[in-house]
mmCIF file of C-alpha atoms in Angstrom:
data_model
loop_
_atom_site.group_PDB
_atom_site.id
_atom_site.type_symbol
_atom_site.label_atom_id
_atom_site.label_comp_id
_atom_site.label_asym_id
_atom_site.label_seq_id
_atom_site.Cartn_x
_atom_site.Cartn_y
_atom_site.Cartn_z
ATOM 1 C CA UNK S 1 106.343 155.128 80.585
ATOM 2 C CA UNK S 2 102.811 154.160 79.652
ATOM 3 C CA UNK S 3 101.500 151.042 81.323
ATOM 4 C CA UNK S 4 98.861 152.116 83.790
ATOM 5 C CA UNK S 5 96.739 148.988 83.328
ATOM 6 C CA UNK S 6 99.527 146.689 84.528
ATOM 7 C CA UNK S 7 100.328 148.873 87.537
ATOM 8 C CA UNK S 8 96.632 149.279 88.317
ATOM 9 C CA UNK S 9 96.210 145.524 88.315
ATOM 10 C CA UNK S 10 99.284 145.144 90.527
ATOM 11 C CA UNK S 11 97.847 147.386 93.232
ATOM 12 C CA UNK S 12 94.359 145.881 92.862
ATOM 13 C CA UNK S 13 95.865 142.486 93.578
ATOM 14 C CA UNK S 14 97.559 143.904 96.661
ATOM 15 C CA UNK S 15 94.203 144.973 98.066
ATOM 16 C CA UNK S 16 92.418 141.791 97.027
ATOM 17 C CA UNK S 17 94.980 139.539 98.716
ATOM 18 C CA UNK S 18 95.498 141.577 101.893
ATOM 19 C CA UNK S 19 92.981 139.529 103.874
ATOM 20 C CA UNK S 20 94.560 136.312 102.651
ATOM 21 C CA UNK S 21 98.013 137.507 103.739
ATOM 22 C CA UNK S 22 96.716 138.289 107.230
ATOM 23 C CA UNK S 23 95.277 134.771 107.395
ATOM 24 C CA UNK S 24 98.600 133.323 106.256
ATOM 25 C CA UNK S 25 100.526 135.219 108.938
ATOM 26 C CA UNK S 26 97.992 134.295 111.608
ATOM 27 C CA UNK S 27 98.301 130.604 110.819
ATOM 28 C CA UNK S 28 102.086 130.893 110.698
ATOM 29 C CA UNK S 29 102.132 132.477 114.148
ATOM 30 C CA UNK S 30 100.176 129.532 115.516
ATOM 31 C CA UNK S 31 102.622 127.170 113.845
ATOM 32 C CA UNK S 32 105.789 128.729 115.309
ATOM 33 C CA UNK S 33 106.408 125.682 117.452
ATOM 34 C CA UNK S 34 106.283 123.444 114.379
ATOM 35 C CA UNK S 35 109.058 122.823 111.894
ATOM 36 C CA UNK S 36 108.876 125.443 109.164
ATOM 37 C CA UNK S 37 110.633 124.969 105.824
ATOM 38 C CA UNK S 38 111.293 128.006 103.631
ATOM 39 C CA UNK S 39 113.038 128.488 100.311
ATOM 40 C CA UNK S 40 113.824 131.685 98.410
ATOM 41 C CA UNK S 41 114.855 131.389 94.770
ATOM 42 C CA UNK S 42 114.334 133.003 91.388
ATOM 43 C CA UNK S 43 116.172 134.343 88.390
ATOM 44 C CA UNK S 44 117.382 137.506 86.693
ATOM 45 C CA UNK S 45 117.514 137.353 82.897
ATOM 46 C CA UNK S 46 118.816 139.465 80.025
ATOM 47 C CA UNK S 47 116.850 139.119 76.776
ATOM 48 C CA UNK S 48 117.596 140.321 73.261
ATOM 49 C CA UNK S 49 115.087 140.056 70.400
ATOM 50 C CA UNK S 50 116.096 140.896 66.852
ATOM 51 C CA UNK S 51 113.531 141.191 64.070
ATOM 52 C CA UNK S 52 114.952 140.190 60.710
ATOM 53 C CA UNK S 53 112.807 142.475 58.528
ATOM 54 C CA UNK S 54 111.821 146.116 58.658
ATOM 55 C CA UNK S 55 108.484 146.707 60.320
ATOM 56 C CA UNK S 56 105.328 147.142 58.284
ATOM 57 C CA UNK S 57 104.073 150.052 60.380
ATOM 58 C CA UNK S 58 105.541 153.464 61.308
ATOM 59 C CA UNK S 59 107.564 153.544 64.515
ATOM 60 C CA UNK S 60 108.400 149.853 64.670
ATOM 61 C CA UNK S 61 111.948 148.998 65.719
ATOM 62 C CA UNK S 62 114.176 145.967 65.034
ATOM 63 C CA UNK S 63 116.262 145.618 68.218
ATOM 64 C CA UNK S 64 114.698 144.885 71.606
ATOM 65 C CA UNK S 65 117.044 144.448 74.591
ATOM 66 C CA UNK S 66 115.221 143.769 77.849
ATOM 67 C CA UNK S 67 115.689 142.483 81.392
ATOM 68 C CA UNK S 68 113.428 140.574 83.770
ATOM 69 C CA UNK S 69 113.381 139.372 87.360
ATOM 70 C CA UNK S 70 111.301 136.564 88.834
ATOM 71 C CA UNK S 71 111.593 136.105 92.617
ATOM 72 C CA UNK S 72 110.040 133.012 94.209
ATOM 73 C CA UNK S 73 109.293 132.225 97.837
ATOM 74 C CA UNK S 74 108.008 128.917 99.194
ATOM 75 C CA UNK S 75 107.085 128.066 102.770
ATOM 76 C CA UNK S 76 105.515 124.974 104.319
ATOM 77 C CA UNK S 77 104.834 123.937 107.889
ATOM 78 C CA UNK S 78 103.288 121.085 109.867
ATOM 79 C CA UNK S 79 104.944 118.565 107.579
ATOM 80 C CA UNK S 80 103.614 120.142 104.377
ATOM 81 C CA UNK S 81 100.015 120.393 105.546
ATOM 82 C CA UNK S 82 100.112 124.158 105.022
ATOM 83 C CA UNK S 83 101.874 125.866 102.107
ATOM 84 C CA UNK S 84 102.462 129.486 101.122
ATOM 85 C CA UNK S 85 103.734 130.079 97.582
ATOM 86 C CA UNK S 86 104.742 133.343 95.911
ATOM 87 C CA UNK S 87 106.106 134.084 92.417
ATOM 88 C CA UNK S 88 106.596 137.635 91.223
ATOM 89 C CA UNK S 89 107.678 139.004 87.855
ATOM 90 C CA UNK S 90 109.018 142.268 86.501
ATOM 91 C CA UNK S 91 110.012 143.224 82.957
ATOM 92 C CA UNK S 92 111.899 146.249 81.605
ATOM 93 C CA UNK S 93 112.100 146.577 77.822
ATOM 94 C CA UNK S 94 114.492 149.275 76.617
ATOM 95 C CA UNK S 95 112.674 149.748 73.285
ATOM 96 C CA UNK S 96 108.951 149.099 73.789
ATOM 97 C CA UNK S 97 107.748 150.697 77.039
ATOM 98 C CA UNK S 98 104.410 148.857 76.762
ATOM 99 C CA UNK S 99 106.276 145.671 77.716
ATOM 100 C CA UNK S 100 107.318 147.208 81.042
ATOM 101 C CA UNK S 101 105.185 145.558 83.670
ATOM 102 C CA UNK S 102 105.017 144.196 87.179
ATOM 103 C CA UNK S 103 103.006 141.119 87.983
ATOM 104 C CA UNK S 104 102.236 138.725 90.794
ATOM 105 C CA UNK S 105 102.304 135.389 89.006
ATOM 106 C CA UNK S 106 101.249 133.427 92.083
ATOM 107 C CA UNK S 107 100.448 134.214 95.707
ATOM 108 C CA UNK S 108 98.351 131.568 97.367
ATOM 109 C CA UNK S 109 97.837 129.640 100.560
ATOM 110 C CA UNK S 110 97.202 125.901 100.330
ATOM 111 C CA UNK S 111 96.191 123.283 102.837
ATOM 112 C CA UNK S 112 96.706 119.600 102.031
ATOM 113 C CA UNK S 113 94.831 116.704 103.600
ATOM 114 C CA UNK S 114 94.586 112.994 102.861
ATOM 115 C CA UNK S 115 92.235 113.146 99.888
ATOM 116 C CA UNK S 116 91.549 116.838 99.373
ATOM 117 C CA UNK S 117 93.352 120.147 98.921
ATOM 118 C CA UNK S 118 92.176 123.733 99.177
ATOM 119 C CA UNK S 119 93.981 126.851 98.018
ATOM 120 C CA UNK S 120 93.122 130.533 97.862
ATOM 121 C CA UNK S 121 94.870 133.420 96.133
ATOM 122 C CA UNK S 122 96.536 134.116 92.806
ATOM 123 C CA UNK S 123 97.355 130.847 91.085
ATOM 124 C CA UNK S 124 98.242 129.329 87.701
ATOM 125 C CA UNK S 125 96.510 126.165 86.487
ATOM 126 C CA UNK S 126 97.467 124.235 83.363
ATOM 127 C CA UNK S 127 95.249 121.772 81.487
ATOM 128 C CA UNK S 128 96.051 119.997 78.240
ATOM 129 C CA UNK S 129 98.291 117.491 76.467
ATOM 130 C CA UNK S 130 98.948 118.738 72.901
ATOM 131 C CA UNK S 131 101.946 120.717 71.673
ATOM 132 C CA UNK S 132 100.810 123.113 68.943
ATOM 133 C CA UNK S 133 97.685 124.485 70.648
ATOM 134 C CA UNK S 134 96.353 124.476 74.206
ATOM 135 C CA UNK S 135 92.630 124.482 73.608
ATOM 136 C CA UNK S 136 91.324 123.326 76.993
ATOM 137 C CA UNK S 137 93.670 125.584 78.979
ATOM 138 C CA UNK S 138 91.160 128.287 79.924
ATOM 139 C CA UNK S 139 91.707 129.321 83.556
ATOM 140 C CA UNK S 140 94.547 131.836 83.169
ATOM 141 C CA UNK S 141 94.959 134.796 80.868
ATOM 142 C CA UNK S 142 97.816 134.746 78.336
ATOM 143 C CA UNK S 143 100.740 137.070 79.015
ATOM 144 C CA UNK S 144 100.771 138.503 75.506
ATOM 145 C CA UNK S 145 103.756 140.746 76.290
ATOM 146 C CA UNK S 146 106.044 137.803 76.995
ATOM 147 C CA UNK S 147 105.417 135.168 74.336
ATOM 148 C CA UNK S 148 103.866 134.851 70.890
ATOM 149 C CA UNK S 149 102.789 131.228 71.395
ATOM 150 C CA UNK S 150 100.690 131.804 74.520
ATOM 151 C CA UNK S 151 102.866 129.673 76.803
ATOM 152 C CA UNK S 152 103.267 132.340 79.496
ATOM 153 C CA UNK S 153 100.251 132.974 81.731
ATOM 154 C CA UNK S 154 99.080 135.525 84.288
ATOM 155 C CA UNK S 155 97.964 134.584 87.771
ATOM 156 C CA UNK S 156 94.215 134.359 88.421
ATOM 157 C CA UNK S 157 92.516 135.121 91.745
ATOM 158 C CA UNK S 158 90.646 131.981 92.768
ATOM 159 C CA UNK S 159 89.462 129.566 95.408
ATOM 160 C CA UNK S 160 90.429 126.056 94.298
ATOM 161 C CA UNK S 161 89.168 122.838 95.885
ATOM 162 C CA UNK S 162 90.513 119.471 94.718
ATOM 163 C CA UNK S 163 88.961 116.173 95.872
ATOM 164 C CA UNK S 164 90.629 112.834 95.114
ATOM 165 C CA UNK S 165 88.511 109.672 94.873
ATOM 166 C CA UNK S 166 88.806 106.173 93.418
ATOM 167 C CA UNK S 167 86.760 107.471 90.493
ATOM 168 C CA UNK S 168 89.090 110.327 89.667
ATOM 169 C CA UNK S 169 89.994 113.808 90.848
ATOM 170 C CA UNK S 170 87.376 116.561 90.965
ATOM 171 C CA UNK S 171 88.576 120.191 90.811
ATOM 172 C CA UNK S 172 86.264 123.109 91.581
ATOM 173 C CA UNK S 173 87.149 126.757 90.921
ATOM 174 C CA UNK S 174 85.504 130.026 91.983
ATOM 175 C CA UNK S 175 87.146 133.101 90.423
ATOM 176 C CA UNK S 176 86.862 136.851 89.936
ATOM 177 C CA UNK S 177 88.951 139.935 89.051
ATOM 178 C CA UNK S 178 89.356 139.173 85.352
ATOM 179 C CA UNK S 179 92.649 140.136 83.734
ATOM 180 C CA UNK S 180 92.796 141.765 80.307
ATOM 181 C CA UNK S 181 95.546 141.029 77.811
ATOM 182 C CA UNK S 182 98.201 143.661 77.198
ATOM 183 C CA UNK S 183 99.618 144.356 73.751
ATOM 184 C CA UNK S 184 102.819 145.805 72.200
ATOM 185 C CA UNK S 185 103.071 149.551 71.740
ATOM 186 C CA UNK S 186 103.885 151.732 68.725
ATOM 187 C CA UNK S 187 107.578 150.755 68.834
ATOM 188 C CA UNK S 188 106.753 147.061 69.259
ATOM 189 C CA UNK S 189 106.397 144.190 66.843
ATOM 190 C CA UNK S 190 103.763 141.469 66.482
ATOM 191 C CA UNK S 191 101.104 144.174 66.645
ATOM 192 C CA UNK S 192 98.156 145.407 64.615
ATOM 193 C CA UNK S 193 98.518 148.481 62.329
ATOM 194 C CA UNK S 194 96.885 150.649 64.993
ATOM 195 C CA UNK S 195 98.356 149.351 68.298
ATOM 196 C CA UNK S 196 95.710 147.790 70.504
ATOM 197 C CA UNK S 197 95.140 149.699 73.717
ATOM 198 C CA UNK S 198 94.182 147.398 76.567
ATOM 199 C CA UNK S 199 91.409 149.714 77.743
ATOM 200 C CA UNK S 200 89.878 149.823 74.240
ATOM 201 C CA UNK S 201 88.665 146.243 74.701
ATOM 202 C CA UNK S 202 85.319 146.199 76.468
ATOM 203 C CA UNK S 203 83.292 143.554 78.312
ATOM 204 C CA UNK S 204 80.021 141.981 77.272
ATOM 205 C CA UNK S 205 79.056 141.811 80.957
ATOM 206 C CA UNK S 206 78.192 145.043 82.750
ATOM 207 C CA UNK S 207 80.102 143.708 85.767
ATOM 208 C CA UNK S 208 83.381 143.875 83.824
ATOM 209 C CA UNK S 209 86.403 142.544 85.700
ATOM 210 C CA UNK S 210 84.352 141.774 88.814
ATOM 211 C CA UNK S 211 82.059 139.214 87.206
ATOM 212 C CA UNK S 212 82.108 135.900 89.160
ATOM 213 C CA UNK S 213 83.389 132.858 87.244
ATOM 214 C CA UNK S 214 83.349 129.138 87.857
ATOM 215 C CA UNK S 215 84.923 125.984 86.486
ATOM 216 C CA UNK S 216 84.903 122.253 87.178
ATOM 217 C CA UNK S 217 87.189 119.486 85.951
ATOM 218 C CA UNK S 218 87.225 115.725 86.348
ATOM 219 C CA UNK S 219 90.432 113.837 85.582
ATOM 220 C CA UNK S 220 91.251 110.147 85.824
ATOM 221 C CA UNK S 221 93.168 107.345 84.162
ATOM 222 C CA UNK S 222 92.161 103.973 82.764
ATOM 223 C CA UNK S 223 95.226 101.823 82.199
ATOM 224 C CA UNK S 224 97.394 103.713 79.665
ATOM 225 C CA UNK S 225 94.763 106.436 79.076
ATOM 226 C CA UNK S 226 94.620 109.762 80.951
ATOM 227 C CA UNK S 227 91.408 111.727 80.535
ATOM 228 C CA UNK S 228 90.180 115.158 81.566
ATOM 229 C CA UNK S 229 86.707 116.680 81.149
ATOM 230 C CA UNK S 230 86.177 120.337 82.033
ATOM 231 C CA UNK S 231 83.596 123.099 81.905
ATOM 232 C CA UNK S 232 84.181 126.831 82.333
ATOM 233 C CA UNK S 233 81.595 129.594 82.670
ATOM 234 C CA UNK S 234 82.745 133.188 82.792
ATOM 235 C CA UNK S 235 84.455 135.894 80.757
ATOM 236 C CA UNK S 236 86.460 134.421 77.885
ATOM 237 C CA UNK S 237 90.210 134.959 78.069
ATOM 238 C CA UNK S 238 90.460 135.539 74.311
ATOM 239 C CA UNK S 239 88.931 138.811 73.081
ATOM 240 C CA UNK S 240 86.861 138.842 69.922
ATOM 241 C CA UNK S 241 88.473 141.506 67.732
ATOM 242 C CA UNK S 242 87.906 142.838 64.246
ATOM 243 C CA UNK S 243 89.830 145.360 62.141
ATOM 244 C CA UNK S 244 87.562 147.874 60.425
ATOM 245 C CA UNK S 245 88.120 149.250 56.914
ATOM 246 C CA UNK S 246 89.481 152.496 58.358
ATOM 247 C CA UNK S 247 92.062 150.567 60.403
ATOM 248 C CA UNK S 248 90.346 150.993 63.760
ATOM 249 C CA UNK S 249 89.848 148.021 66.025
ATOM 250 C CA UNK S 250 86.758 146.783 67.792
ATOM 251 C CA UNK S 251 87.125 144.250 70.579
ATOM 252 C CA UNK S 252 85.101 142.678 73.371
ATOM 253 C CA UNK S 253 85.562 139.975 75.996
ATOM 254 C CA UNK S 254 82.466 137.748 75.724
ATOM 255 C CA UNK S 255 80.752 135.705 78.416
ATOM 256 C CA UNK S 256 81.246 132.067 77.445
ATOM 257 C CA UNK S 257 80.472 128.477 78.288
ATOM 258 C CA UNK S 258 83.399 126.232 77.300
ATOM 259 C CA UNK S 259 83.384 122.446 77.589
ATOM 260 C CA UNK S 260 86.684 120.682 77.006
ATOM 261 C CA UNK S 261 88.006 117.145 76.629
ATOM 262 C CA UNK S 262 91.671 116.109 76.742
ATOM 263 C CA UNK S 263 93.007 112.575 76.292
ATOM 264 C CA UNK S 264 96.464 111.039 76.263
ATOM 265 C CA UNK S 265 97.244 107.360 75.735
ATOM 266 C CA UNK S 266 100.702 105.843 76.212
ATOM 267 C CA UNK S 267 101.509 102.745 74.163
ATOM 268 C CA UNK S 268 105.216 101.989 74.415
ATOM 269 C CA UNK S 269 107.197 104.781 72.706
ATOM 270 C CA UNK S 270 104.010 106.349 71.277
ATOM 271 C CA UNK S 271 101.889 109.068 72.866
ATOM 272 C CA UNK S 272 98.423 109.594 71.376
ATOM 273 C CA UNK S 273 97.049 113.075 72.128
ATOM 274 C CA UNK S 274 93.668 114.733 71.745
ATOM 275 C CA UNK S 275 92.086 118.025 72.811
ATOM 276 C CA UNK S 276 88.715 119.418 71.815
ATOM 277 C CA UNK S 277 86.474 122.263 72.955
ATOM 278 C CA UNK S 278 82.979 123.566 72.331
ATOM 279 C CA UNK S 279 82.529 127.241 73.208
ATOM 280 C CA UNK S 280 79.164 128.992 73.328
ATOM 281 C CA UNK S 281 78.428 132.698 73.670
ATOM 282 C CA UNK S 282 75.915 135.270 72.471
ATOM 283 C CA UNK S 283 78.610 136.856 70.290
ATOM 284 C CA UNK S 284 80.529 133.969 68.742
ATOM 285 C CA UNK S 285 80.371 130.164 69.007
ATOM 286 C CA UNK S 286 83.261 127.890 68.132
ATOM 287 C CA UNK S 287 84.388 124.291 67.933
ATOM 288 C CA UNK S 288 88.029 123.290 67.763
ATOM 289 C CA UNK S 289 90.231 120.221 68.079
ATOM 290 C CA UNK S 290 93.889 119.216 68.105
ATOM 291 C CA UNK S 291 94.711 115.543 67.554
ATOM 292 C CA UNK S 292 98.223 114.179 67.308
ATOM 293 C CA UNK S 293 100.908 111.611 67.953
ATOM 294 C CA UNK S 294 104.433 111.669 69.406
ATOM 295 C CA UNK S 295 106.871 108.828 68.762
ATOM 296 C CA UNK S 296 110.126 108.765 70.758
ATOM 297 C CA UNK S 297 113.334 107.118 69.637
ATOM 298 C CA UNK S 298 115.161 106.571 72.916
ATOM 299 C CA UNK S 299 118.915 106.462 73.464
ATOM 300 C CA UNK S 300 119.749 106.775 69.767
ATOM 301 C CA UNK S 301 122.834 104.726 68.928
ATOM 302 C CA UNK S 302 123.665 104.388 72.618
ATOM 303 C CA UNK S 303 124.320 108.138 72.811
ATOM 304 C CA UNK S 304 121.752 108.851 75.519
ATOM 305 C CA UNK S 305 119.949 111.255 73.177
ATOM 306 C CA UNK S 306 116.168 110.955 72.771
ATOM 307 C CA UNK S 307 114.355 112.155 69.652
ATOM 308 C CA UNK S 308 110.599 112.603 69.700
ATOM 309 C CA UNK S 309 108.766 113.137 66.412
ATOM 310 C CA UNK S 310 105.480 115.029 66.631
ATOM 311 C CA UNK S 311 102.544 115.343 64.291
ATOM 312 C CA UNK S 312 99.223 117.087 64.985
ATOM 313 C CA UNK S 313 96.173 118.244 63.061
ATOM 314 C CA UNK S 314 94.382 121.403 64.212
ATOM 315 C CA UNK S 315 90.908 122.589 63.307
ATOM 316 C CA UNK S 316 88.961 125.720 64.315
ATOM 317 C CA UNK S 317 85.547 126.285 62.759
ATOM 318 C CA UNK S 318 85.837 130.087 63.104
ATOM 319 C CA UNK S 319 87.973 130.061 59.987
ATOM 320 C CA UNK S 320 89.752 133.297 59.124
ATOM 321 C CA UNK S 321 88.559 135.177 62.208
ATOM 322 C CA UNK S 322 90.505 132.847 64.541
ATOM 323 C CA UNK S 323 93.288 134.867 66.188
ATOM 324 C CA UNK S 324 95.668 131.924 66.054
ATOM 325 C CA UNK S 325 95.031 131.304 62.343
ATOM 326 C CA UNK S 326 94.830 127.552 63.018
ATOM 327 C CA UNK S 327 91.563 126.906 61.209
ATOM 328 C CA UNK S 328 92.834 123.803 59.339
ATOM 329 C CA UNK S 329 96.524 123.168 59.852
ATOM 330 C CA UNK S 330 99.118 120.449 60.329
ATOM 331 C CA UNK S 331 101.936 120.677 62.858
ATOM 332 C CA UNK S 332 105.123 118.662 62.238
ATOM 333 C CA UNK S 333 108.027 118.831 64.631
ATOM 334 C CA UNK S 334 110.552 117.182 66.850
ATOM 335 C CA UNK S 335 111.831 117.239 70.411
ATOM 336 C CA UNK S 336 115.556 116.569 70.963
ATOM 337 C CA UNK S 337 116.684 115.824 74.523
ATOM 338 C CA UNK S 338 120.385 115.188 75.134
ATOM 339 C CA UNK S 339 119.788 113.991 78.727
ATOM 340 C CA UNK S 340 123.092 115.526 79.793
ATOM 341 C CA UNK S 341 123.970 117.320 83.027
ATOM 342 C CA UNK S 342 123.370 120.644 81.224
ATOM 343 C CA UNK S 343 119.754 119.631 80.378
ATOM 344 C CA UNK S 344 120.245 120.520 76.718
ATOM 345 C CA UNK S 345 116.929 120.410 74.811
ATOM 346 C CA UNK S 346 115.548 121.611 71.488
ATOM 347 C CA UNK S 347 112.006 121.787 70.159
ATOM 348 C CA UNK S 348 111.478 122.546 66.480
ATOM 349 C CA UNK S 349 108.453 122.505 64.235
ATOM 350 C CA UNK S 350 106.395 123.991 61.463
ATOM 351 C CA UNK S 351 102.685 124.658 61.098
ATOM 352 C CA UNK S 352 101.382 124.175 57.552
ATOM 353 C CA UNK S 353 98.013 125.491 56.407
ATOM 354 C CA UNK S 354 96.127 122.683 54.669
ATOM 355 C CA UNK S 355 94.292 124.990 52.272
ATOM 356 C CA UNK S 356 96.778 127.834 51.800
ATOM 357 C CA UNK S 357 100.486 128.585 51.503
ATOM 358 C CA UNK S 358 100.911 129.857 55.072
ATOM 359 C CA UNK S 359 103.792 128.349 57.069
ATOM 360 C CA UNK S 360 104.943 129.126 60.603
ATOM 361 C CA UNK S 361 108.383 127.829 61.576
ATOM 362 C CA UNK S 362 109.635 127.720 65.150
ATOM 363 C CA UNK S 363 112.704 126.665 67.111
ATOM 364 C CA UNK S 364 113.264 126.698 70.864
ATOM 365 C CA UNK S 365 116.330 125.525 72.745
ATOM 366 C CA UNK S 366 117.923 125.821 76.162
ATOM 367 C CA UNK S 367 121.057 124.674 77.982
ATOM 368 C CA UNK S 368 122.384 125.157 81.495
ATOM 369 C CA UNK S 369 125.908 126.393 82.190
ATOM 370 C CA UNK S 370 127.216 125.433 85.585
ATOM 371 C CA UNK S 371 124.806 125.545 88.507
ATOM 372 C CA UNK S 372 123.512 129.072 88.084
ATOM 373 C CA UNK S 373 123.194 130.034 84.414
ATOM 374 C CA UNK S 374 120.827 129.016 81.630
ATOM 375 C CA UNK S 375 120.887 130.106 77.981
ATOM 376 C CA UNK S 376 117.833 129.967 75.726
ATOM 377 C CA UNK S 377 117.194 130.642 72.056
ATOM 378 C CA UNK S 378 113.928 131.073 70.147
ATOM 379 C CA UNK S 379 113.150 131.639 66.466
ATOM 380 C CA UNK S 380 109.814 132.379 64.748
ATOM 381 C CA UNK S 381 109.407 132.701 60.989
ATOM 382 C CA UNK S 382 106.256 133.665 59.054
ATOM 383 C CA UNK S 383 106.352 132.429 55.472
ATOM 384 C CA UNK S 384 103.904 132.969 52.591
ATOM 385 C CA UNK S 385 101.178 134.127 54.961
ATOM 386 C CA UNK S 386 97.782 134.385 53.273
ATOM 387 C CA UNK S 387 96.128 137.795 53.388
ATOM 388 C CA UNK S 388 92.961 136.048 54.568
ATOM 389 C CA UNK S 389 94.442 135.245 57.992
ATOM 390 C CA UNK S 390 94.784 137.398 61.103
ATOM 391 C CA UNK S 391 98.532 136.758 61.357
ATOM 392 C CA UNK S 392 98.949 138.442 57.968
ATOM 393 C CA UNK S 393 99.319 141.583 60.087
ATOM 394 C CA UNK S 394 102.598 140.100 61.475
ATOM 395 C CA UNK S 395 103.972 138.720 58.204
ATOM 396 C CA UNK S 396 107.244 140.692 58.410
ATOM 397 C CA UNK S 397 107.877 139.951 62.081
ATOM 398 C CA UNK S 398 110.351 137.056 61.803
ATOM 399 C CA UNK S 399 112.551 137.191 64.891
ATOM 400 C CA UNK S 400 115.367 135.625 66.875
ATOM 401 C CA UNK S 401 115.461 135.782 70.650
ATOM 402 C CA UNK S 402 118.412 135.073 72.929
ATOM 403 C CA UNK S 403 118.153 134.938 76.701
ATOM 404 C CA UNK S 404 120.693 134.398 79.460
ATOM 405 C CA UNK S 405 119.401 133.833 82.955
ATOM 406 C CA UNK S 406 121.096 133.738 86.353
ATOM 407 C CA UNK S 407 119.280 131.442 88.794
ATOM 408 C CA UNK S 408 119.654 131.813 92.527
#
C-alpha cells in the first residue's frame, strides 16, 4: 500500500501536538474537582462509487467500494471555559490504495472568556457564503481524496485568537506545517493522464512545509447584511500545475497574498451572496468572484417542504489554467428540504460555461433512518467538456456514489 505522505503527516502531527496534549492533561488534572463533561461519538460508513464510463487512461477501474471511520471526542470543564476537541478520520479503499489514509481532522484546546477565545492545535476554519465556489475559504487544505467539489478539508496546525467587540469580531491566525494535497493513483478516477505524485509538487519557499503563515479576518453585521474581510499570507493551498506536451506534470505551491471579501444580505425569503478574492504571487496572480441569489419558497402547499432556488455567476481571470474550470460560468440549482424527522434533503444543480458547451451536473441527497443510520447519494456528470479546460482530463469520469453510515 503506497501512501507514505499521509502516514508521514500523521506521525508528524503526533510530534507537533505532543506538547499541547501535555498541557491539556495538566490543565485537566487541575480541574479534577470541577464538573467535567465528556462526549464520545462518531460514525462508520460504507461507500460505493461507480463510474458510468470506461476510463480514459490505462489501469483505471469502474467500481470503488470503500469504508471509513470518524471518531470524535469532546470534553469541557469549568462550565465550558476550557474545551478539548478531537476528530479523527481513516479511509480504506478496496480499489485505489492511494485513497487509503489516516488523518487527524481536529485536535485542539480552546479557552473561552467573555469577549475573547484562544485555541491551539489542529483545527478547521470555514469562511464564505456562496454555494458553487468557496473563494475566500483559504485556511485549510482540500482533502482531494474524499470529494471532487472541495467540501472536505484537512486540519491545519494553528494558534487562533478571536476577539469580539461592538465593531465586529477580529480573528488572528498563526500557522505552520503546511499540508500538501493527495491525488488518486493509477487505478483511480478523476486523475491526470500521468497520476500526480504528492511529492512531485514542490514549494516556492525554501522552507517548504515549515514556512510560517498568518491570516486576519474581520466580520460583522449591519442590519440584514453580514460581512467578512480577510487577508492571508503564506503558502497557497492550491498548487499551480501544468501538463507538458510529453504528458509530464510540473507543479509548485506558491507563496501568496490573498485578500477576500464575503457578503450576505437577507431580505425576506431572498439571500444575496457575494465572494471575491485578489491573490498575488511571484508566479501567478488572480482575481475571482462569485455573486448569486437564493430564493426560498417555504412550506409549499402546506406540506412543510421548503424549496430554495439558487443562481450564481462565477468568474476567474486565470481563464483556462484555472483548476476548477470556472473562468466564466453560471450555476443554477435548487435545495429541497423536507423538514421531516429523517432530515431528508437534496441539493441539485448545473454549472454552465458562458462561452463554451461545458456543463457540470450534480446531485446530492441524504436521509436518516432511525436514530443511528444515514444514507447519502451523490452524482456528478461531465457533459460536452471543452478541450480547452483542465477538467477535460476527467471528461469520462461521470459517477454515482452511495454511502451508508452508522452513527454512534
